[in-house]
Amino acid sequence: MTRAAARRGIPAPRTWSRAELALAIALLALAGTAWLITGLAAMPDMSAGILTGAPAMSAMPLFLLTWPVMMAAMMLPASTPFTIGVRRLAAARHARRGTVAALTAGYLVVWSATGVPAYAVLRGFDAIAMRGGEVSVRVGAVVLICAGAYQFTPLKRWCLARCRSPLALLVRHGDTALRSRAGALWVGMHHGGYCLGCCWALTVVLLAAGTMNLVWMAALAALIALEKAAPRGEAIGFALGVAAIGLGVFLLLR
């Protein structure tokens, strides 16, 4: 534990308690429920995209309803370590109830707010898909190359470092999260902003693949979780960037 963390009374990392395990299970169960709802809501005309060779037409109201559920399914597992850290700090400080719920809500608010721009991007991809397979594949290839290139940018590394270090975020914002539910909501939004900065390019790849394509969703969710939580997450992120660029170049040259 760092000196700054000790000064702020943040408990040192240790084996999770039963309450913390229960919270982790609850978060994963919530994500699992979101996966189930997404699977039940998926329709054939919503599962394709420019990378799969067919349009992904969907009505805006339905999209805006399903988008937060999809984001919960994909992002909640990766946010679990940070949420556990806040719960541990809240228990040590005897903070009021509702802190963790407000934090999780703030995290999801950020991703839910991206629904409208995501829908605009999706409609653009729909228009491209209607022009034919060759154009769709080329645009999809460019999307992959751009997403892969973003993996190597300073902004990506900056956001990923903060996503991978929940203790550092607790040092900076732990007091705010415990002061009130509104503070916890704000800190959750702050953490969601880091996550958005880390993952937005991969989310665009999801839009290109098809918003209800569960295979792409599962693959990207697993990669995002590994990048944020695995011991060598930065190396995984770099490998993902190389793979995306390589696949994009292959699609352009085939």
Tab-separated table of N, CA and C in Angstrom, residues 121-183:
chain	number	residue	atom	x	y	z
A	121	VAL	N	-23.447	6.749	-35.159
A	121	VAL	CA	-22.388	5.986	-35.830
A	121	VAL	C	-22.964	4.730	-36.466
A	122	LEU	N	-23.848	4.059	-35.743
A	122	LEU	CA	-24.465	2.844	-36.274
A	122	LEU	C	-25.243	3.126	-37.546
A	123	ARG	N	-25.998	4.212	-37.571
A	123	ARG	CA	-26.761	4.548	-38.774
A	123	ARG	C	-25.825	4.856	-39.943
A	124	GLY	N	-24.689	5.485	-39.637
A	124	GLY	CA	-23.707	5.697	-40.694
A	124	GLY	C	-23.190	4.391	-41.254
A	125	PHE	N	-22.913	3.439	-40.369
A	125	PHE	CA	-22.481	2.125	-40.827
A	125	PHE	C	-23.588	1.420	-41.609
A	126	ASP	N	-24.841	1.615	-41.194
A	126	ASP	CA	-25.969	1.050	-41.944
A	126	ASP	C	-25.966	1.547	-43.386
A	127	ALA	N	-25.785	2.872	-43.533
A	127	ALA	CA	-25.791	3.470	-44.870
A	127	ALA	C	-24.660	2.904	-45.723
A	128	ILE	N	-23.502	2.702	-45.088
A	128	ILE	CA	-22.368	2.133	-45.818
A	128	ILE	C	-22.660	0.691	-46.217
A	129	ALA	N	-23.250	-0.074	-45.305
A	129	ALA	CA	-23.560	-1.474	-45.592
A	129	ALA	C	-24.526	-1.614	-46.757
A	130	MET	N	-25.440	-0.649	-46.911
A	130	MET	CA	-26.414	-0.697	-47.995
A	130	MET	C	-25.763	-0.492	-49.359
A	131	ARG	N	-24.543	0.030	-49.375
A	131	ARG	CA	-23.867	0.298	-50.647
A	131	ARG	C	-23.194	-0.936	-51.229
A	132	GLY	N	-23.082	-1.982	-50.453
A	132	GLY	CA	-22.505	-3.201	-51.009
A	132	GLY	C	-21.363	-3.743	-50.178
A	133	GLY	N	-21.058	-5.015	-50.391
A	133	GLY	CA	-20.081	-5.709	-49.586
A	133	GLY	C	-18.680	-5.157	-49.650
A	134	GLU	N	-18.205	-4.784	-50.859
A	134	GLU	CA	-16.826	-4.327	-51.003
A	134	GLU	C	-16.578	-3.047	-50.226
A	135	VAL	N	-17.503	-2.094	-50.348
A	135	VAL	CA	-17.368	-0.830	-49.616
A	135	VAL	C	-17.420	-1.086	-48.117
A	136	SER	N	-18.330	-1.937	-47.691
A	136	SER	CA	-18.475	-2.246	-46.269
A	136	SER	C	-17.194	-2.833	-45.694
A	137	VAL	N	-16.616	-3.771	-46.421
A	137	VAL	CA	-15.402	-4.420	-45.938
A	137	VAL	C	-14.267	-3.421	-45.815
A	138	ARG	N	-14.139	-2.530	-46.792
A	138	ARG	CA	-13.057	-1.545	-46.754
A	138	ARG	C	-13.233	-0.568	-45.592
A	139	VAL	N	-14.456	-0.116	-45.386
A	139	VAL	CA	-14.700	0.787	-44.252
A	139	VAL	C	-14.463	0.051	-42.937
A	140	GLY	N	-14.924	-1.193	-42.854
A	140	GLY	CA	-14.672	-1.986	-41.660
A	140	GLY	C	-13.188	-2.173	-41.407
A	141	ALA	N	-12.420	-2.356	-42.478
A	141	ALA	CA	-10.974	-2.495	-42.336
A	141	ALA	C	-10.349	-1.223	-41.776
A	142	VAL	N	-10.806	-0.084	-42.269
A	142	VAL	CA	-10.295	1.197	-41.767
A	142	VAL	C	-10.648	1.375	-40.290
A	143	VAL	N	-11.859	0.971	-39.913
A	143	VAL	CA	-12.267	1.042	-38.500
A	143	VAL	C	-11.328	0.201	-37.639
A	144	LEU	N	-11.022	-1.005	-38.084
A	144	LEU	CA	-10.116	-1.868	-37.333
A	144	LEU	C	-8.728	-1.258	-37.216
A	145	ILE	N	-8.227	-0.698	-38.305
A	145	ILE	CA	-6.891	-0.099	-38.282
A	145	ILE	C	-6.852	1.094	-37.331
A	146	CYS	N	-7.878	1.933	-37.392
A	146	CYS	CA	-7.925	3.107	-36.505
A	146	CYS	C	-8.044	2.686	-35.040
A	147	ALA	N	-8.889	1.681	-34.775
A	147	ALA	CA	-9.029	1.194	-33.403
A	147	ALA	C	-7.720	0.590	-32.901
A	148	GLY	N	-7.037	-0.139	-33.780
A	148	GLY	CA	-5.748	-0.701	-33.397
A	148	GLY	C	-4.710	0.367	-33.139
A	149	ALA	N	-4.687	1.394	-33.987
A	149	ALA	CA	-3.725	2.482	-33.804
A	149	ALA	C	-3.974	3.231	-32.501
A	150	TYR	N	-5.241	3.370	-32.118
A	150	TYR	CA	-5.564	4.087	-30.874
A	150	TYR	C	-4.968	3.387	-29.660
A	151	GLN	N	-4.789	2.072	-29.742
A	151	GLN	CA	-4.219	1.328	-28.620
A	151	GLN	C	-2.830	1.829	-28.242
A	152	PHE	N	-2.143	2.502	-29.159
A	152	PHE	CA	-0.766	2.933	-28.914
A	152	PHE	C	-0.657	4.424	-28.599
A	153	THR	N	-1.773	5.123	-28.503
A	153	THR	CA	-1.739	6.566	-28.278
A	153	THR	C	-1.530	6.887	-26.798
A	154	PRO	N	-0.979	8.078	-26.501
A	154	PRO	CA	-0.807	8.490	-25.092
A	154	PRO	C	-2.122	8.543	-24.325
A	155	LEU	N	-3.210	8.995	-24.981
A	155	LEU	CA	-4.494	9.069	-24.291
A	155	LEU	C	-4.967	7.690	-23.864
A	156	LYS	N	-4.821	6.713	-24.733
A	156	LYS	CA	-5.211	5.343	-24.399
A	156	LYS	C	-4.406	4.840	-23.209
A	157	ARG	N	-3.096	5.036	-23.236
A	157	ARG	CA	-2.250	4.551	-22.147
A	157	ARG	C	-2.573	5.269	-20.841
A	158	TRP	N	-2.881	6.571	-20.929
A	158	TRP	CA	-3.215	7.366	-19.741
A	158	TRP	C	-4.500	6.851	-19.101
A	159	CYS	N	-5.517	6.624	-19.920
A	159	CYS	CA	-6.792	6.122	-19.399
A	159	CYS	C	-6.651	4.699	-18.870
A	160	LEU	N	-5.903	3.862	-19.586
A	160	LEU	CA	-5.740	2.476	-19.154
A	160	LEU	C	-5.012	2.402	-17.818
A	161	ALA	N	-4.000	3.254	-17.631
A	161	ALA	CA	-3.268	3.253	-16.366
A	161	ALA	C	-4.193	3.552	-15.196
A	162	ARG	N	-5.140	4.446	-15.400
A	162	ARG	CA	-6.083	4.796	-14.334
A	162	ARG	C	-7.148	3.723	-14.144
A	163	CYS	N	-7.523	3.051	-15.225
A	163	CYS	CA	-8.460	1.935	-15.090
A	163	CYS	C	-7.813	0.756	-14.368
A	164	ARG	N	-6.517	0.564	-14.584
A	164	ARG	CA	-5.814	-0.575	-13.994
A	164	ARG	C	-5.375	-0.322	-12.556
A	165	SER	N	-5.485	0.907	-12.078
A	165	SER	CA	-5.016	1.234	-10.735
A	165	SER	C	-6.148	1.832	-9.918
A	166	PRO	N	-7.098	1.019	-9.451
A	166	PRO	CA	-8.195	1.560	-8.655
A	166	PRO	C	-7.724	2.199	-7.359
A	167	LEU	N	-6.591	1.728	-6.805
A	167	LEU	CA	-6.077	2.314	-5.576
A	167	LEU	C	-5.716	3.778	-5.782
A	168	ALA	N	-5.086	4.088	-6.943
A	168	ALA	CA	-4.725	5.476	-7.220
A	168	ALA	C	-5.963	6.353	-7.338
A	169	LEU	N	-7.017	5.822	-7.943
A	169	LEU	CA	-8.256	6.596	-8.068
A	169	LEU	C	-8.901	6.798	-6.700
A	170	LEU	N	-8.789	5.801	-5.834
A	170	LEU	CA	-9.322	5.946	-4.485
A	170	LEU	C	-8.546	6.991	-3.695
A	171	VAL	N	-7.238	7.050	-3.895
A	171	VAL	CA	-6.432	8.068	-3.219
A	171	VAL	C	-6.895	9.457	-3.617
A	172	ARG	N	-7.194	9.629	-4.906
A	172	ARG	CA	-7.591	10.958	-5.386
A	172	ARG	C	-9.031	11.295	-5.035
A	173	HIS	N	-9.923	10.314	-5.107
A	173	HIS	CA	-11.352	10.641	-5.031
A	173	HIS	C	-12.122	9.863	-3.965
A	174	GLY	N	-11.421	9.086	-3.146
A	174	GLY	CA	-12.122	8.279	-2.154
A	174	GLY	C	-12.943	9.104	-1.180
A	175	ASP	N	-12.376	10.225	-0.716
A	175	ASP	CA	-13.113	11.068	0.231
A	175	ASP	C	-14.401	11.600	-0.384
A	176	THR	N	-14.333	11.986	-1.655
A	176	THR	CA	-15.529	12.494	-2.340
A	176	THR	C	-16.599	11.418	-2.434
A	177	ALA	N	-16.186	10.191	-2.729
A	177	ALA	CA	-17.148	9.094	-2.867
A	177	ALA	C	-17.863	8.798	-1.556
A	178	LEU	N	-17.178	9.008	-0.443
A	178	LEU	CA	-17.764	8.670	0.852
A	178	LEU	C	-18.551	9.814	1.470
A	179	ARG	N	-18.372	11.008	0.948
A	179	ARG	CA	-19.007	12.177	1.552
A	179	ARG	C	-20.521	12.139	1.398
A	180	SER	N	-20.991	11.690	0.244
A	180	SER	CA	-22.428	11.647	-0.023
A	180	SER	C	-22.682	10.706	-1.191
A	181	ARG	N	-23.942	10.362	-1.381
A	181	ARG	CA	-24.285	9.538	-2.540
A	181	ARG	C	-24.022	10.299	-3.833
A	182	ALA	N	-24.249	11.608	-3.814
A	182	ALA	CA	-23.952	12.415	-5.003
A	182	ALA	C	-22.461	12.377	-5.306
A	183	GLY	N	-21.632	12.404	-4.253
A	183	GLY	CA	-20.192	12.296	-4.462
A	183	GLY	C	-19.811	10.952	-5.038
